[in-house]
Amino acid sequence: MKYLLLKHYRGGPAPVVDWAPMEQWTPEEVDAHIQYMRDFAARLEETGEFVDERALAPGGAFVRYDGEGRPPVTDGPFAETKDLIAGWMIIDVESWDRAVQLAGELSAAPGPGGEPIHEWLEVRPLLTESLTVTE
């Protein structure tokens, strides 16, 4: 069963730890955070549970269809938005419980001072080709 782990830079439930925004971290703290995620992905590659992952740039826009012969409508970017997705990871695991377990481990990525940031991760099951939830 495949699940999407969404890393919200902003948004989601109130943080457990009040950590400084990443742009205020030292370069060493940022490197340690990224290395933790790389090591986590490498471990999942070894177990066959890793599918893909990407970090996202903060820019972007909402886009929608506006009718035949008309250009798409865009709205954004919204620097002030309360919700900003920093990245995502797709995992392929045997159960919802395993997906939640792994999300909890990924949530322990270090932040300022090398302490776990306890960030909230959104866990979402992917739909199968027949448009059913893979739970």
Rosetta silent file (secondary structure, phi, psi, omega in degrees, C-alpha in Angstrom):
SEQUENCE: MKYLLLKHYRGGPAPVVDWAPMEQWTPEEVDAHIQYMRDFAARLEETGEFVDERALAPGGAFVRYDGEGRPPVTDGPFAETKDLIAGWMIIDVESWDRAVQLAGELSAAPGPGGEPIHEWLEVRPLLTESLTVTE
SCORE:     score description
SCORE:     0.000 S_00000001
   1 L     0.000  133.298 -177.350    0.000    0.000    0.000 S_00000001
   2 E  -100.875  140.851 -179.636    1.382    3.369   -0.969 S_00000001
   3 E  -133.346  148.013  175.213    1.180    6.439    1.204 S_00000001
   4 E  -101.987  127.358  173.450    2.160   10.054    0.741 S_00000001
   5 E  -104.785  114.870  179.994    3.986   11.747    3.611 S_00000001
   6 E  -100.279  125.834  176.916    3.591   15.527    3.325 S_00000001
   7 E   -97.243  109.702  178.892    6.071   17.729    5.167 S_00000001
   8 E   -89.655  121.895  174.822    4.363   21.009    5.980 S_00000001
   9 E   -73.997  -38.682  172.857    6.749   23.888    6.548 S_00000001
  10 E  -136.697  149.585 -179.898    3.753   25.887    7.755 S_00000001
  11 L   107.036  177.559 -177.689    0.248   24.682    8.408 S_00000001
  12 L    82.231 -175.652  179.625   -1.143   21.629   10.106 S_00000001
  13 L   -60.385  162.323  178.648   -1.788   21.297   13.842 S_00000001
  14 L   -56.916  137.522 -179.787   -0.005   23.586   16.283 S_00000001
  15 L   -64.059  147.366  177.143    3.657   22.612   16.637 S_00000001
  16 L   -77.375  -37.951  179.261    4.723   20.635   19.693 S_00000001
  17 L  -115.574  132.331 -179.979    8.078   22.410   19.750 S_00000001
  18 L   -86.569   84.436 -177.396    8.301   26.116   18.922 S_00000001
  19 L   -96.393  151.925 -179.515   11.275   25.960   16.548 S_00000001
  20 L   -68.721  150.225  175.043   12.674   28.835   14.547 S_00000001
  21 L   -56.481  148.374 -174.961   11.983   28.972   10.800 S_00000001
  22 H   -57.434  -31.307  179.731   14.599   27.094    8.777 S_00000001
  23 H   -66.028  -11.043  176.471   15.957   30.321    7.269 S_00000001
  24 H   -99.814   -1.722  178.732   17.146   31.167   10.802 S_00000001
  25 L   -76.751  158.209  173.845   18.979   27.861   11.306 S_00000001
  26 L   -74.283  158.178  176.557   22.746   27.619   10.991 S_00000001
  27 H   -56.618  -35.335  178.862   24.078   25.950    7.838 S_00000001
  28 H   -66.237  -38.120  178.658   25.171   22.999   10.000 S_00000001
  29 H   -67.215  -40.763  176.775   21.632   22.595   11.390 S_00000001
  30 H   -63.492  -45.941  179.439   20.138   22.645    7.888 S_00000001
  31 H   -59.453  -42.455 -179.710   22.726   20.102    6.702 S_00000001
  32 H   -64.765  -39.318  178.773   21.971   17.808    9.676 S_00000001
  33 H   -63.483  -47.814 -179.429   18.222   18.020    8.967 S_00000001
  34 H   -65.845  -40.379  179.447   18.672   17.171    5.290 S_00000001
  35 H   -63.933  -37.924  176.574   21.137   14.362    6.082 S_00000001
  36 H   -57.907  -46.364 -179.459   18.625   12.826    8.501 S_00000001
  37 H   -66.253  -38.430  177.008   16.037   12.727    5.725 S_00000001
  38 H   -63.632  -44.331  179.360   18.563   11.257    3.260 S_00000001
  39 H   -64.187  -39.153  177.671   19.551    8.558    5.752 S_00000001
  40 H   -61.143  -48.073  179.240   15.874    7.813    6.430 S_00000001
  41 H   -62.742  -40.307  179.329   15.187    7.412    2.694 S_00000001
  42 H   -62.659  -40.235  177.906   18.282    5.215    2.268 S_00000001
  43 H   -63.031  -40.892  178.781   17.096    2.931    5.062 S_00000001
  44 H   -70.370  -30.083  174.554   13.689    2.616    3.381 S_00000001
  45 H   -62.308  -40.836 -179.948   15.370    1.856    0.052 S_00000001
  46 H   -63.699  -34.052 -179.057   17.103   -1.083    1.744 S_00000001
  47 H   -90.144   -3.686 -179.144   13.780   -2.451    3.026 S_00000001
  48 L    79.636   13.812 -177.048   11.989   -1.834   -0.283 S_00000001
  49 L   -97.151   -8.122 -178.164    9.597    0.675    1.306 S_00000001
  50 E   -89.751  134.618  175.086   10.882    3.812   -0.454 S_00000001
  51 E  -111.652  -56.700 -178.008    9.221    4.981   -3.675 S_00000001
  52 E  -167.923  163.852  175.412   10.204    8.634   -4.213 S_00000001
  53 E  -159.028  154.618  176.940   10.670   11.988   -2.478 S_00000001
  54 E  -153.850  146.234  167.729   11.163   15.618   -3.356 S_00000001
  55 E   -92.107  151.101 -178.462   11.658   18.938   -1.624 S_00000001
  56 L  -115.660  141.805  173.465    9.553   21.799   -2.952 S_00000001
  57 L   -74.304  153.857 -176.478   10.520   25.407   -3.609 S_00000001
  58 L   -70.499  -20.184 -178.525    8.325   27.968   -1.845 S_00000001
  59 L   -74.741  176.123  178.535    7.044   29.586   -5.070 S_00000001
  60 L   140.275  179.905 -178.489    4.136   28.417   -7.165 S_00000001
  61 L  -157.647  158.240  168.805    0.552   29.304   -7.980 S_00000001
  62 E   -82.840  140.399 -179.770   -2.967   27.929   -8.177 S_00000001
  63 E  -133.935  140.037  176.056   -4.055   27.345  -11.787 S_00000001
  64 E  -144.327  156.250  175.036   -7.482   26.543  -13.195 S_00000001
  65 L   -66.217  140.632 -179.181   -9.221   26.117  -16.534 S_00000001
  66 L  -125.198   15.959  176.595  -11.147   29.236  -17.651 S_00000001
  67 L   113.486  158.073 -178.520  -13.031   28.007  -20.675 S_00000001
  68 L   -57.195  129.184  176.985  -12.451   27.002  -24.281 S_00000001
  69 L    76.943    3.129  179.838   -9.975   29.278  -26.064 S_00000001
  70 L  -109.641  147.838  178.527   -9.114   31.234  -22.924 S_00000001
  71 L   -69.313  154.422  176.517   -5.792   31.122  -21.088 S_00000001
  72 L   -59.413  150.698  175.713   -5.656   29.387  -17.725 S_00000001
  73 E   -93.467  134.658  176.787   -6.337   31.555  -14.690 S_00000001
  74 E  -119.487  153.407  177.872   -3.568   31.764  -12.112 S_00000001
  75 E  -145.834  123.729 -179.749   -3.643   32.995   -8.555 S_00000001
  76 L   122.470 -176.384    2.327   -0.568   33.330   -6.370 S_00000001
  77 L   -73.674  162.805 -177.483    2.098   32.918   -5.209 S_00000001
  78 L  -120.019   88.956 -179.783    1.017   33.554   -1.649 S_00000001
  79 L   -62.634  -26.862 -176.482    4.020   34.246    0.557 S_00000001
  80 L   -88.235    0.665 -176.233    1.680   34.948    3.465 S_00000001
  81 L   -57.682  145.463  179.413   -0.176   31.636    3.244 S_00000001
  82 L   -78.825  -16.544 -177.363   -0.526   29.750    6.491 S_00000001
  83 L  -118.609  123.569  178.147    0.128   26.432    4.744 S_00000001
  84 E  -138.260  119.555  179.498    3.351   25.720    2.873 S_00000001
  85 E   -87.099  123.305 -177.171    4.361   22.206    1.860 S_00000001
  86 E   -85.531  -27.125 -178.605    8.122   21.775    2.105 S_00000001
  87 E   175.555 -179.963 -178.362    8.284   18.358    0.455 S_00000001
  88 E  -149.479  159.788  175.544    6.860   14.895    0.168 S_00000001
  89 E  -141.145  137.896  173.734    7.809   11.243    0.287 S_00000001
  90 E  -108.234  129.471  178.708    5.949    8.260   -1.100 S_00000001
  91 E  -120.461  155.888  178.012    6.367    5.001    0.754 S_00000001
  92 E  -125.402  101.894 -172.666    5.118    1.501   -0.046 S_00000001
  93 L  -127.858  170.197 -174.945    4.377   -0.355    3.174 S_00000001
  94 L   -78.143  -17.888 -174.624    2.224   -3.242    4.380 S_00000001
  95 L  -160.799  164.821  173.192   -0.203   -1.201    6.491 S_00000001
  96 H   -58.617  -41.610 -178.755   -1.475    2.143    7.744 S_00000001
  97 H   -59.871  -40.605  178.290    0.211    1.396   11.080 S_00000001
  98 H   -67.208  -38.990  177.896    3.598    1.049    9.374 S_00000001
  99 H   -61.741  -43.127  179.043    3.040    4.313    7.477 S_00000001
 100 H   -65.659  -41.061  178.195    2.240    6.092   10.743 S_00000001
 101 H   -58.909  -47.346 -178.653    5.289    4.538   12.422 S_00000001
 102 H   -66.770  -39.114  177.350    7.582    5.785    9.644 S_00000001
 103 H   -60.737  -40.387  176.943    6.003    9.251    9.650 S_00000001
 104 H   -61.014  -40.203  178.122    6.710    9.421   13.387 S_00000001
 105 H   -66.113  -42.526 -179.812   10.345    8.540   12.776 S_00000001
 106 H   -65.812  -30.403  178.698   10.675   11.147   10.028 S_00000001
 107 L   -64.742  -16.926 -179.330    9.118   13.718   12.377 S_00000001
 108 L   -85.832    9.366  178.210   12.175   13.350   14.613 S_00000001
 109 L   -54.081  141.323 -176.763   14.448   15.090   12.081 S_00000001
 110 E   -74.208  152.563  175.715   16.767   17.459   13.935 S_00000001
 111 L  -128.020 -142.936 -179.382   16.355   21.211   13.990 S_00000001
 112 H   -56.102  134.996  179.826   18.043   23.995   15.945 S_00000001
 113 H    72.280    7.452  179.858   20.572   22.685   18.432 S_00000001
 114 H    78.672    6.006 -179.216   20.261   19.188   16.929 S_00000001
 115 L   -83.549  145.130  176.290   17.013   18.541   18.815 S_00000001
 116 E   -57.828  138.695 -177.611   14.100   16.715   17.120 S_00000001
 117 L   -89.996   -9.762  177.292   11.600   19.242   15.774 S_00000001
 118 L    53.899   38.082 -177.805    8.553   16.973   16.247 S_00000001
 119 L   -70.286  147.684  175.059    7.041   18.355   13.051 S_00000001
 120 L   -75.243  134.593  172.820    3.586   17.200   12.004 S_00000001
 121 E  -117.514  137.607  177.095    3.556   15.075    8.866 S_00000001
 122 E   -90.608  126.642  179.642    0.391   14.467    6.920 S_00000001
 123 E  -107.687  122.213 -177.566   -0.073   10.791    5.974 S_00000001
 124 E  -130.781  127.165  174.728   -2.368   10.183    3.006 S_00000001
 125 E   -70.840  142.861  175.542   -3.132    6.846    1.318 S_00000001
 126 L   -84.840  150.502  174.804   -2.784    6.903   -2.454 S_00000001
 127 E   -78.187  148.400  175.019   -5.632    5.791   -4.659 S_00000001
 128 L   -83.022  175.976  179.057   -5.155    2.655   -6.712 S_00000001
 129 L   -58.587  -28.058  179.421   -5.694    2.573  -10.470 S_00000001
 130 L   -87.838   13.115  178.696   -9.329    1.649   -9.828 S_00000001
 131 L    62.430   37.805  172.583   -9.733    4.828   -7.744 S_00000001
 132 L  -114.633  151.702  178.718  -10.035    3.062   -4.425 S_00000001
 133 E   -69.408  140.539 -175.281   -8.086    3.946   -1.328 S_00000001
 134 L   -85.052   17.579  179.420   -5.141    1.591   -0.766 S_00000001
 135 L   -77.108    0.000    0.000   -5.809    1.056    2.954 S_00000001
